[in-house]
Coordinates of C-alpha atoms in Angstrom, one line a residue:
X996 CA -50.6 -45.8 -49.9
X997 CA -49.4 -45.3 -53.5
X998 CA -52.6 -43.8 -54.0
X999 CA -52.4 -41.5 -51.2
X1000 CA -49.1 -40.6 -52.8
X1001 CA -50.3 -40.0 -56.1
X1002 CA -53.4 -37.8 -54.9
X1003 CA -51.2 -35.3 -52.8
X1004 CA -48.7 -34.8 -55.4
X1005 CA -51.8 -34.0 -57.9
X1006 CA -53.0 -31.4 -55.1
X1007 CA -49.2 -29.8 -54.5
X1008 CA -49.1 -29.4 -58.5
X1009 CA -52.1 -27.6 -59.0
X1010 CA -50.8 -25.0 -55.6
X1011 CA -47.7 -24.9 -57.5
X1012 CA -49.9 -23.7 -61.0
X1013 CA -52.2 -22.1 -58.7
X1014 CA -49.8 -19.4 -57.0
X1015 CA -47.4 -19.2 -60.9
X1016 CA -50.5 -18.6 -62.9
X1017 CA -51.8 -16.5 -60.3
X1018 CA -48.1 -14.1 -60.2
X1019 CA -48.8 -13.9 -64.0
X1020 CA -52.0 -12.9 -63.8
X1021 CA -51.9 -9.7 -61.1
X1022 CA -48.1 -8.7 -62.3
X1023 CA -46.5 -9.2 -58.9
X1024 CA -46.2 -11.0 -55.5
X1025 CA -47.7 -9.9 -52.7
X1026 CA -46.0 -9.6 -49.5
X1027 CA -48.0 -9.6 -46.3
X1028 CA -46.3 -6.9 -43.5
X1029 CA -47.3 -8.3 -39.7
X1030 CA -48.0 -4.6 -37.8
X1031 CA -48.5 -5.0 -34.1
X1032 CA -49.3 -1.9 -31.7
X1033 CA -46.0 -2.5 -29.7
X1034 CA -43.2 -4.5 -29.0
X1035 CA -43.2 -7.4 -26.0
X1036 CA -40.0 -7.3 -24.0
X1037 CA -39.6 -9.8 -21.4
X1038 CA -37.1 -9.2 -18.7
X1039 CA -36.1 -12.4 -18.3
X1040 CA -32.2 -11.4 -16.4
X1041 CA -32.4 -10.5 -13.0
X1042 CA -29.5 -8.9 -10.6
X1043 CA -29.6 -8.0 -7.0
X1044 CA -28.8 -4.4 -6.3
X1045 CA -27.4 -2.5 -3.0
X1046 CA -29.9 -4.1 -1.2
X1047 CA -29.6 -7.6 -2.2
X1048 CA -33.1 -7.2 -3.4
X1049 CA -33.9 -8.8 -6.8
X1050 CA -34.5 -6.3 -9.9
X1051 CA -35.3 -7.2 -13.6
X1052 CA -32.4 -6.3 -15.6
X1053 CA -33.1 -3.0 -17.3
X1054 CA -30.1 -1.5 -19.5
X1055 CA -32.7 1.6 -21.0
X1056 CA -32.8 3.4 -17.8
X1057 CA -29.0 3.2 -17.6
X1058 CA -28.5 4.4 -20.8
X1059 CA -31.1 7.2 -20.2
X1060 CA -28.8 8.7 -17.7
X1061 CA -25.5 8.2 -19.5
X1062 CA -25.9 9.2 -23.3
X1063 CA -25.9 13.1 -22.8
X1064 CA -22.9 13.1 -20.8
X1065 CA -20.4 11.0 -23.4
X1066 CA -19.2 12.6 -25.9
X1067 CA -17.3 12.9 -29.4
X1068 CA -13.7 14.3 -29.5
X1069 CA -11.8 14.7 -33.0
X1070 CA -7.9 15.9 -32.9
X1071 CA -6.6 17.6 -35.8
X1072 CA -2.5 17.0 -36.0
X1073 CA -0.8 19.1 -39.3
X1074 CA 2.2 16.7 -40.4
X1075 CA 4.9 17.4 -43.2
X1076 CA 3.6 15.8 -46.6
X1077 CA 5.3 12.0 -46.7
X1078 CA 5.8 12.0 -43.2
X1079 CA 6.9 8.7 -42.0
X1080 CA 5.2 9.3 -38.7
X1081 CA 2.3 9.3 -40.0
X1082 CA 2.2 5.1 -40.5
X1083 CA 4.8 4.3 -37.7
X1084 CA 2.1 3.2 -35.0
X1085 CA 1.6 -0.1 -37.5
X1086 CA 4.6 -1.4 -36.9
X1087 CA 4.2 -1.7 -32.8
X1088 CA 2.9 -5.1 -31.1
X1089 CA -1.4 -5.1 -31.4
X1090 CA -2.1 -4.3 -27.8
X1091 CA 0.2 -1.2 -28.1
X1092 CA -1.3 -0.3 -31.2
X1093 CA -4.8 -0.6 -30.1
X1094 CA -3.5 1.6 -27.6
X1095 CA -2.7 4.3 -29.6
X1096 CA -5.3 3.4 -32.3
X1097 CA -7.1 6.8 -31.2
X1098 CA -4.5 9.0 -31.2
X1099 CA -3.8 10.9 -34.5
X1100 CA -1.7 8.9 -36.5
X1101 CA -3.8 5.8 -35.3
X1102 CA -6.4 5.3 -37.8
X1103 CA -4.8 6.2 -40.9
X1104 CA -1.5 4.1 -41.1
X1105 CA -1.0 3.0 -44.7
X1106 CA -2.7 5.7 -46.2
X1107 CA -2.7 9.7 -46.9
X1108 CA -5.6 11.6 -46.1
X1109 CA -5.6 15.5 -46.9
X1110 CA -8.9 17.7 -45.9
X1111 CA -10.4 14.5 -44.3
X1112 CA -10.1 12.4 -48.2
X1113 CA -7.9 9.6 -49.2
X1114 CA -5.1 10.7 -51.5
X1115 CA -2.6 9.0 -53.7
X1116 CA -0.3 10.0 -56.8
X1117 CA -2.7 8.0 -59.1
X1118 CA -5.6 10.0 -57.8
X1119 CA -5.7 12.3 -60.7
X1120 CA -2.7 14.0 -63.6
X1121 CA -2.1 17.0 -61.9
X1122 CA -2.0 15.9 -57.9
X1123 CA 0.6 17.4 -56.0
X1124 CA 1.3 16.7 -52.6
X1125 CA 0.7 19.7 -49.9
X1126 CA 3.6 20.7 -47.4
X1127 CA 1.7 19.9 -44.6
X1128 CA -1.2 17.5 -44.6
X1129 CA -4.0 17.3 -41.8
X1130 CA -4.3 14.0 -39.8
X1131 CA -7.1 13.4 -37.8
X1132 CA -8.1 10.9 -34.8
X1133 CA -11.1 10.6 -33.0
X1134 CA -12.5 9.5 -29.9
X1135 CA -14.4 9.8 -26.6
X1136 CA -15.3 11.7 -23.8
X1137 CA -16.9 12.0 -20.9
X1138 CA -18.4 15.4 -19.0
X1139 CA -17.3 15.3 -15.2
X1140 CA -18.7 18.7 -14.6
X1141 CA -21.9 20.9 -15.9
X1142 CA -19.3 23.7 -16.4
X1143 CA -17.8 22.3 -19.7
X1144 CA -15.0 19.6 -18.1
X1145 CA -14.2 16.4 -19.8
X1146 CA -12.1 13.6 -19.1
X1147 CA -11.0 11.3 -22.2
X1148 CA -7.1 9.1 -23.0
X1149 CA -4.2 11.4 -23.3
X1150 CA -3.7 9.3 -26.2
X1151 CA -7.1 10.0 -27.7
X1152 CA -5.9 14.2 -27.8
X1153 CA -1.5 14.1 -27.7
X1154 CA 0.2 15.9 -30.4
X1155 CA -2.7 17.5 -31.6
X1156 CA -3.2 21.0 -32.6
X1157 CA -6.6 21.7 -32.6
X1158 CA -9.4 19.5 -30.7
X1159 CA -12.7 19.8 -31.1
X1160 CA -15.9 17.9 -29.0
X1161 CA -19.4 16.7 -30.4
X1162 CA -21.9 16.7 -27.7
X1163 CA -24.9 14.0 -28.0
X1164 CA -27.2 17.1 -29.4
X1165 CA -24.6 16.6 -32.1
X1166 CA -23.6 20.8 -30.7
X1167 CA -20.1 21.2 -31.8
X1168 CA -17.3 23.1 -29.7
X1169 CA -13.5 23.8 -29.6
X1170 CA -11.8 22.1 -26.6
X1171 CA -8.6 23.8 -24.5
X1172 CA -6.8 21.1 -22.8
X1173 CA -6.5 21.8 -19.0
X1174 CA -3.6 19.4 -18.3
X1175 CA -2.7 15.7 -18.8
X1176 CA -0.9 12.9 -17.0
X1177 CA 0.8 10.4 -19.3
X1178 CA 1.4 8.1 -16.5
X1179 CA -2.1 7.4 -16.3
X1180 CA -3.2 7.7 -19.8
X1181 CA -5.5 10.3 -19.0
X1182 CA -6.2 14.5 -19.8
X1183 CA -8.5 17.0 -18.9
X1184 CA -10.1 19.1 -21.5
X1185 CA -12.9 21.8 -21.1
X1186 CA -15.5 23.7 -23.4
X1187 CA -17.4 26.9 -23.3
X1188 CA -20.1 25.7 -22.3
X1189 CA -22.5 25.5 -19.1
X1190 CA -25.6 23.0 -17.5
X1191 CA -24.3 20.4 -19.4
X1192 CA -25.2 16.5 -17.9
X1193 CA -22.3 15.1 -16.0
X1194 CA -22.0 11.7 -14.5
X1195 CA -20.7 11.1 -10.8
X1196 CA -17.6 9.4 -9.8
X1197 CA -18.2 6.3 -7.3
X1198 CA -16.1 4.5 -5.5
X1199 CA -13.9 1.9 -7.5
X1200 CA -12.8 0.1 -5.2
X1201 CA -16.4 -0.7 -4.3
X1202 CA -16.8 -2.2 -7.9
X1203 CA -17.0 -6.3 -7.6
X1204 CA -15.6 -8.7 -10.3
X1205 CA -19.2 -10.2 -11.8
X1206 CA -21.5 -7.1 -11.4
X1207 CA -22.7 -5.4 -15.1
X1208 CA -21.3 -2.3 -16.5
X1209 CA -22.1 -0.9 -19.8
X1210 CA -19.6 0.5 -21.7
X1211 CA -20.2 3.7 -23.7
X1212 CA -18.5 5.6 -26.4
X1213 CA -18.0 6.4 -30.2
X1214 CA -16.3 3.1 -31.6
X1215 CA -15.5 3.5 -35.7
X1216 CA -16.5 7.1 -34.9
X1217 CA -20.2 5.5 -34.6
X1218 CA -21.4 8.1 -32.2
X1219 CA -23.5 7.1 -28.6
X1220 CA -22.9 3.5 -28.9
X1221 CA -23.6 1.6 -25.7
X1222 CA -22.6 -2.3 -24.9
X1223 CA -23.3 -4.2 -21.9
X1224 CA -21.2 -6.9 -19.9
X1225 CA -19.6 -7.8 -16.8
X1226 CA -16.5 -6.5 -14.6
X1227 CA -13.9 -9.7 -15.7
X1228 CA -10.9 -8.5 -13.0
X1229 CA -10.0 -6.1 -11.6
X1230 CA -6.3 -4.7 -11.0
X1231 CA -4.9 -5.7 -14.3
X1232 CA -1.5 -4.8 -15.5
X1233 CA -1.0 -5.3 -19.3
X1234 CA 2.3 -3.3 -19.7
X1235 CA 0.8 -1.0 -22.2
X1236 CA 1.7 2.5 -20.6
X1237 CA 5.5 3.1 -21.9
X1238 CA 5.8 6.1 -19.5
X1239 CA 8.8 6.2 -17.0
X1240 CA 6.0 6.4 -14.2
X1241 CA 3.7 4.7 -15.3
X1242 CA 0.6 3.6 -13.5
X1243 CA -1.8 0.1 -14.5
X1244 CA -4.7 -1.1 -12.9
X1245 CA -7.0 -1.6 -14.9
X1246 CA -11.0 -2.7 -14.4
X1247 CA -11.3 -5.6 -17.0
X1248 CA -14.5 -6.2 -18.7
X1249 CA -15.9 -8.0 -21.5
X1250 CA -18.3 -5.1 -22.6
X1251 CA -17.6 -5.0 -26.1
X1252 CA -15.0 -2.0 -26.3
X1253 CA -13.4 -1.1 -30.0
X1254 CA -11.2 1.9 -31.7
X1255 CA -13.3 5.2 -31.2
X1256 CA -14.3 3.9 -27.2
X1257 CA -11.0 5.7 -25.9
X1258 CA -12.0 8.2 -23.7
X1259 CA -15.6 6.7 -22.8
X1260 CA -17.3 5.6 -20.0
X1261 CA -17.3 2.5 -17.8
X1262 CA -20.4 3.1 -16.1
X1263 CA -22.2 1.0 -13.5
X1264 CA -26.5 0.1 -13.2
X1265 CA -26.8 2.9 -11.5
X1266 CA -25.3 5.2 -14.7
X1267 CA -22.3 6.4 -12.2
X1268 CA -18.8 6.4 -13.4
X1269 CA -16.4 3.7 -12.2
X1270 CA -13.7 3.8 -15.2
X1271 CA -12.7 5.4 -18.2
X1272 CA -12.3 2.9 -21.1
X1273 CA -8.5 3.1 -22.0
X1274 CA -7.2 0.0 -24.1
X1275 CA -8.0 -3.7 -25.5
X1276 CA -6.3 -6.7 -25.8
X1277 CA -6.5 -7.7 -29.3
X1278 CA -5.1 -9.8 -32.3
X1279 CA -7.2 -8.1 -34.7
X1280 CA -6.9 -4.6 -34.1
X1281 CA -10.8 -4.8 -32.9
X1282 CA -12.8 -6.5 -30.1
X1283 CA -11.6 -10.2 -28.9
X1284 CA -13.3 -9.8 -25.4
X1285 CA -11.2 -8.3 -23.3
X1286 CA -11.3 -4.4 -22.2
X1287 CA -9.7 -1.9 -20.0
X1288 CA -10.9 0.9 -18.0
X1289 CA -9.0 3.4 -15.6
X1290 CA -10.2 2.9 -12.5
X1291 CA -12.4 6.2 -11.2
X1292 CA -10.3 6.5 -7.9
X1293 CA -7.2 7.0 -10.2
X1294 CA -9.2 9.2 -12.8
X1295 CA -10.6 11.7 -9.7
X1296 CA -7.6 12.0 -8.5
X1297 CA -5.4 13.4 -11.4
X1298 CA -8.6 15.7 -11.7
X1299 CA -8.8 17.6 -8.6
X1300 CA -4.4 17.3 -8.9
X1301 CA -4.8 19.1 -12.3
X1302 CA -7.8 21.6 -11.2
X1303 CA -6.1 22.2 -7.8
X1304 CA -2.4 22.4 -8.5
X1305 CA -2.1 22.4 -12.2
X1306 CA -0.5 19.2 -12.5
X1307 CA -0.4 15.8 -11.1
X1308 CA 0.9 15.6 -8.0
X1309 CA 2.0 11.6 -7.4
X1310 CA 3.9 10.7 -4.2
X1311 CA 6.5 7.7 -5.0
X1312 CA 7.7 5.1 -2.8
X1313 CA 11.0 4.7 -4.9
X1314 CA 10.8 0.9 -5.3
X1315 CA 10.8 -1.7 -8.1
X1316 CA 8.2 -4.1 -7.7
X1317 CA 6.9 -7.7 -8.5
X1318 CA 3.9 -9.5 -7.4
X1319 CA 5.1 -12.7 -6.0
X1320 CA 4.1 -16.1 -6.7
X1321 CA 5.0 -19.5 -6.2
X1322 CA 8.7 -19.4 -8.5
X1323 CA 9.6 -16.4 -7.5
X1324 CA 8.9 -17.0 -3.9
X1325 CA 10.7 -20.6 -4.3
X1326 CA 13.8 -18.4 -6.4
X1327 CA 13.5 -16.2 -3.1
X1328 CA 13.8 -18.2 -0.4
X1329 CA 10.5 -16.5 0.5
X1330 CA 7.9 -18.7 2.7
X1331 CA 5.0 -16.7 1.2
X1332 CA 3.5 -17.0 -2.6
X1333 CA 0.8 -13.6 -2.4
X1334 CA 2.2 -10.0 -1.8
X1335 CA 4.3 -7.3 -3.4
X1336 CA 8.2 -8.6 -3.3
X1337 CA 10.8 -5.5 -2.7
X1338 CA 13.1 -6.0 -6.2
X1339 CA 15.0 -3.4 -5.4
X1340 CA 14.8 0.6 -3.4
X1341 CA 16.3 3.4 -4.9
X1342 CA 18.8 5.2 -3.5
X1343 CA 17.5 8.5 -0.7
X1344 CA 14.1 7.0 -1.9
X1345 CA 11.0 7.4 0.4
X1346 CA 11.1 4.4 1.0
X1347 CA 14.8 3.7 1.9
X1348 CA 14.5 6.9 4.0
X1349 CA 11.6 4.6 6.0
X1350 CA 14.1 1.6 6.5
X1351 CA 12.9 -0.9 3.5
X1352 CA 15.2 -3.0 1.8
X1353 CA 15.3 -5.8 -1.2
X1354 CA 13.8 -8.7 -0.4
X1355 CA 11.3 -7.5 1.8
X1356 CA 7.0 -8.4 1.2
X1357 CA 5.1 -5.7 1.0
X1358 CA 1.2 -7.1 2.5
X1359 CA -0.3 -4.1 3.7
X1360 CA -1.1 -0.7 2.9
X1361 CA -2.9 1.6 5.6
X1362 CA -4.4 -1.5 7.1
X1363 CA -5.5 -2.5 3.0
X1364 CA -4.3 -5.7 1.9
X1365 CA -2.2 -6.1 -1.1
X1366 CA -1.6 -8.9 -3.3
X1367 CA -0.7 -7.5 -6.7
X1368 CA 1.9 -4.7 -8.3
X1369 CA -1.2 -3.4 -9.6
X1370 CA -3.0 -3.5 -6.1
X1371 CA -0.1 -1.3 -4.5
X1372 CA 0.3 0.9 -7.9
X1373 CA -3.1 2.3 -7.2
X1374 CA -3.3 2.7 -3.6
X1375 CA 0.0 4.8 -4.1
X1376 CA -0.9 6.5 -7.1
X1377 CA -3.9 8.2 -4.6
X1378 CA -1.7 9.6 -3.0
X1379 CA 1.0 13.0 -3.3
X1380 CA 4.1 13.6 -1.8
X1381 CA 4.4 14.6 1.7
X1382 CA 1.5 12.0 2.3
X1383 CA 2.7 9.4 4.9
X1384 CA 1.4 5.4 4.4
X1385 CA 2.1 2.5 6.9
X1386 CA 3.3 -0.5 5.0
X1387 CA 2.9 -4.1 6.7
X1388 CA 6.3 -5.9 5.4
X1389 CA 7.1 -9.2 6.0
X1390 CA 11.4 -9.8 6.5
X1391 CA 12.3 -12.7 6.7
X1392 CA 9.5 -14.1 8.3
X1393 CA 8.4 -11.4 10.3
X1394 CA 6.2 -8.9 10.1
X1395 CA 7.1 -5.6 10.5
X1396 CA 5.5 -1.5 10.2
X1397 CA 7.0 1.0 8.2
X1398 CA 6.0 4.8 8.3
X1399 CA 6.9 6.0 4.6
X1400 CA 6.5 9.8 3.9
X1401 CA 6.3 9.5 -0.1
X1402 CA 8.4 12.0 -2.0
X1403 CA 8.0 13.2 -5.8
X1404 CA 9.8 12.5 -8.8
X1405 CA 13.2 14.6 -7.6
X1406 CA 13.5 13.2 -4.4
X1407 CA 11.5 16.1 -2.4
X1408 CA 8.0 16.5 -0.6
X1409 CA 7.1 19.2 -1.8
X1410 CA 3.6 19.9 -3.8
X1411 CA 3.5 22.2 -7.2
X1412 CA 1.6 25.6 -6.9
X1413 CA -1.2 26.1 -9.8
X1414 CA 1.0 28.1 -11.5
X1415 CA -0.6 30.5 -13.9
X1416 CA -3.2 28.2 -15.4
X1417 CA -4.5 30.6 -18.1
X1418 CA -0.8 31.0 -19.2
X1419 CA -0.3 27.7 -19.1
X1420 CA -3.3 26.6 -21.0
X1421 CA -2.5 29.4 -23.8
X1422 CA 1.0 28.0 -24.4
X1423 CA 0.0 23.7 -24.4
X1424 CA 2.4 23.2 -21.7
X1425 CA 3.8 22.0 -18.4
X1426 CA 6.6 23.7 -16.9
X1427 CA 8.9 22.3 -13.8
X1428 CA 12.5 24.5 -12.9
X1429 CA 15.9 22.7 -13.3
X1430 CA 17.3 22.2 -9.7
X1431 CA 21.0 22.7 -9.3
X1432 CA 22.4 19.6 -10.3
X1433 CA 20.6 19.6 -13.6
X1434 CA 21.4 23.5 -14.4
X1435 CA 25.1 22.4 -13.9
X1436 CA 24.5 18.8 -15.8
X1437 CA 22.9 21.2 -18.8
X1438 CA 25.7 23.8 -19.0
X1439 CA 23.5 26.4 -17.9
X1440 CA 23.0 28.5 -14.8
X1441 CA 19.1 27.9 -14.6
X1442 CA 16.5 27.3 -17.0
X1443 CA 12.6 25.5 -16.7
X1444 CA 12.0 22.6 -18.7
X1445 CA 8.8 22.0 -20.6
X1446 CA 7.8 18.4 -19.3
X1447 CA 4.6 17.9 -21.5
X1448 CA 3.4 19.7 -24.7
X1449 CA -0.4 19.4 -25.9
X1450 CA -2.4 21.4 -28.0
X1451 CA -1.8 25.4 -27.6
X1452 CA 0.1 27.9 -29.4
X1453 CA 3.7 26.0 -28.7
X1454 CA 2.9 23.0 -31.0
X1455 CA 0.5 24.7 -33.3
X1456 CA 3.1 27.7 -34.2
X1457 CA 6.5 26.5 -33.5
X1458 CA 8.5 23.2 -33.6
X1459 CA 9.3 23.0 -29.9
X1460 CA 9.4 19.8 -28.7
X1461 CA 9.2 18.4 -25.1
X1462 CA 12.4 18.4 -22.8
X1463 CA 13.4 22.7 -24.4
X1464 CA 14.7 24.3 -21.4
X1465 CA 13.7 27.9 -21.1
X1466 CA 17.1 29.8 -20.5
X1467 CA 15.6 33.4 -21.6
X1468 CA 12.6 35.3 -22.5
X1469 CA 13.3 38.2 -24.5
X1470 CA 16.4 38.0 -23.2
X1471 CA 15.6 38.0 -20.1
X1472 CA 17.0 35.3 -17.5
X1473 CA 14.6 32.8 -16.0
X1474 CA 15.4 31.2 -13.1
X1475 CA 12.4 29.3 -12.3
X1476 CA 8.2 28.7 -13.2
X1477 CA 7.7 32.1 -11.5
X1478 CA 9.8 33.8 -13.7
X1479 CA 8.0 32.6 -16.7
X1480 CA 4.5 33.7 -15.7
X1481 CA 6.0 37.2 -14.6
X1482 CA 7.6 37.4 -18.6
X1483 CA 4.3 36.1 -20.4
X1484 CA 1.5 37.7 -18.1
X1485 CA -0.5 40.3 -20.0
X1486 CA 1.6 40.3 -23.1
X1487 CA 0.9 41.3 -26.1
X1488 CA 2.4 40.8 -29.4
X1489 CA 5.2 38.8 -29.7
X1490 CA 8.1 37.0 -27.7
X1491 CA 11.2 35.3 -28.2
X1492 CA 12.1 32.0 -25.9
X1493 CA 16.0 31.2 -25.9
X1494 CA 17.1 27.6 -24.8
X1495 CA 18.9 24.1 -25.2
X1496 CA 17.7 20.4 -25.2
X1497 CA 20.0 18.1 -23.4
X1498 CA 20.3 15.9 -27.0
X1499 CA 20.9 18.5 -28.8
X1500 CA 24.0 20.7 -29.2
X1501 CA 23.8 24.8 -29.6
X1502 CA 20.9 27.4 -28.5
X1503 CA 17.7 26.7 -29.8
X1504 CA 14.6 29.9 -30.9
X1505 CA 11.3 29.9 -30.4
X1506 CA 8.7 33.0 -31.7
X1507 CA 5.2 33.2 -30.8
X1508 CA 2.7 35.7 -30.6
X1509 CA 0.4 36.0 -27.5
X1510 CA -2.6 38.1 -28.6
X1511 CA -5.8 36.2 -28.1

């Protein structure tokens, strides 16, 4: 044995001398590169499709399909030098700021960026800091339509002044937003440009918790990323969306989904659309696991609203809401733990008009069953007012059919024209008349109110903010959205817009100039 030993150790030594001596001798190592003519996948994942017959899982051909029609979307925002608003979003709760991570003052909290480059005081002896400083955010997009329309966050484009949209061909173009719907998170945007690749809309509520989606975007601005994963949930509320009217149910999914994904597709095998990626849940400020998506139903519906009528149209019940449970049904006296409980119903709402009252359980909508806020948030949020739904409630016990005839947000059934669209689109706005009661409220004897601003000549050339109330143009009286169009059509040169905010004492002027 100890000979053995002794031999192998003699062999080892003289390998050792052998490859040292031989190192020394040619100058260098040589390093053997394995080439092989081409790479062996094995499908080893299988699904079953439509059919229920069994495929090999097969992400390329997906991907194929998708890549062309996702793409890039930077938003230029010109903020005062020092501005604080520029590193507020830091200070809100990480979900929220994930959130808004794309919008842009998102990526840039802590530090000042001026022509796209880091700057400080210590940066060199003779830096002085500009009046106003460009801020940029980025994320994504996705083409609904070969003529140039894109659906992405309203986060992803709010408050800025100039957009712009990187295709997959890496062709470069300037975007005009064609209206957005906070509620939803979302906004549409088109380019001048034709035959581009767009990607259908399916059916979300056909999507099934378990089947794989791919997730595709520009996350950290690293542009046509695709991930893969599964549908976690679906109707998730994560109390993200702020807005009065807000609207949440999300598609969950673990497909990895970071900052720059905003905007980006949720797509299924079959390369079709079924959400738009939206938000994350996340300690970090990056991917934990968890994803959100607007659901495609949702997102094709505030599309056609904005193409067909210029804004969203959304019919309201005029309830507050909570999904019940087992505590709140015990709290409630309630002898059911899955529905919609009726918190409370708001005064000549829709649905106090259709003889609902607190305490009821919402189970049914058109024959749909619903078990969650979110469930009934969506099914209403597909519809506009004058629409009529049949709720199943259960009172007390009993079970009961109510005919609602959903009204909008002041109280009426009545549907917004397309006013003006071109007009519209020039100024970066979204007009609605004062009724009555808020003319007298206001002090005035009519006026419009600008409900939304995004990027057009309002917020690029003047410091108008959302809420002015139009009194005159030119000093001219304007009674309602009519009026405005009528002032603004084929102008040239410039005009003068006289108003008052409701915060804000005095009269307020605004000059722009309409040549194109």
């Amino acid at each position: 044995m100890k000979k053995t030993v002794f031999i192998s150790a003699i062999v080892s030594l003289m390998i050792s001398f052998g490859v040292i001596g031989g190192y020394h001798y040619f100058g260098k190592e040589e390093v053997a590169i394995r080439h092989v003519n081409s790479a062996t996948g094995h499908k080893v994942l299988y699904a079953a499709n439509a059919e229920g017959e069994i495929t090999p899982l097969d992400f390329t051909k997906t991907t194929e399909k998708v890549l062309d029609a996702v793409v890039h979307i930077s938003a230029k925002k010109m903020m005062p030098a020092g501005s604080n608003k520029m590193f507020q979003y830091r200070e809100l709760p990480d979900p929220f700021r994930d959130f808004f991570g794309e919008s842009p003052f998102g990526q840039f909290f802590g530090r000042r960026y001026y022509n796209g480059q880091p700057q400080s005081p210590n940066d060199s002896e003779d830096y002085q800091m500009p009046e106003e400083m460009p801020v940029m955010g980025s994320g994504s997009g996705v083409i609904i339509n070969e003529k140039g329309y894109i659906l992405t966050n309203n986060h992803v484009i709010q408050d800025a002044d100039e957009i712009e949209v990187t295709l997959h061909n890496n062709g470069t173009y300037k975007a005009t937003v064609i209206g957005t719907d906070p509620s939803t998170d979302l906004a549409l945007l088109q380019i001048k440009k034709e035959n581009l690749k767009a990607l259908p809309f399916v059916n979300s509520d056909d999507v099934q918790v378990g089947e794989w989606v791919l997730a595709v975007g520009n996350p950290f601005s690293l542009n046509s990323t695709v991930t893969a994963g599964i549908v976690s949930a679906k109707a998730r509320n994560i109390n993200i969306n702020k807005d009065q009217f807000a609207v949440e149910s999300f598609i969950q999914t673990d497909a990895a989904i970071n900052p720059g994904n905003s905007g980006g597709a949720l797509v299924n095998l079959n390369g079709d659309l079924i959400g738009i990626n939206t938000a994350i849940a996340t300690r970090t400020g990056t991917y934990n696991g968890y994803g959100f998506a607007v659901p495609s139903n949702i997102a094709s519906k505030v599309v056609e609203d904005l193409l067909n009528y210029g804004a969203v149209q959304r019919g309201m019940l005029g309830i507050n809401i909570v999904t019940l449970n087992g505590t709140l049904a015990k709290e409630k006296e309630v002898d059911l733990t899955q529905g919609v409980y009726v918190a409370s119903v708001g005064e000549g709402s829709a649905a106090e008009k259709a003889g609902l009252k607190e305490g009821d359980v919402i189970l049914k909508v058109d024959d749909r069953e619903v078990k969650t806020s979110p469930e009934l948030q969506e099914l209403i949020a597909l519809k506009r007012p004058g629409d009529q739904v049949t709720l199943m409630v259960n009172r007390e016990g009993k079970e009961k059919e109510f005919k609602v005839t959903l009204q909008n947000r002041i109280g009426n059934t009545k549907v917004k024209k397309k006013e003006h669209a071109k007009i519209l689109n020039l100024l970066g706005a979204e007009l609605e008349a004062l009724d009555k009661e808020e003319a007298k409220k206001m002090g005035v004897e009519s006026g419009v109110k600008i409900t939304a601003l995004y990027a057009g000549k309002l917020r690029k050339f003047t410091q108008v903010r959302e809420g002015f109330i139009i009194t005159h143009i030119d000093g001219q009286r304007v009674n309602d959205v009519e009026d405005v169009m009528n002032a603004l059509e084929d102008k040239q040169g410039g005009v003068m817009l006289e108003g008052v905010y409701e915060d804000m004492p005095g009269k307020y002027y605004y000059a722009i100039g309409l040549d194109s």
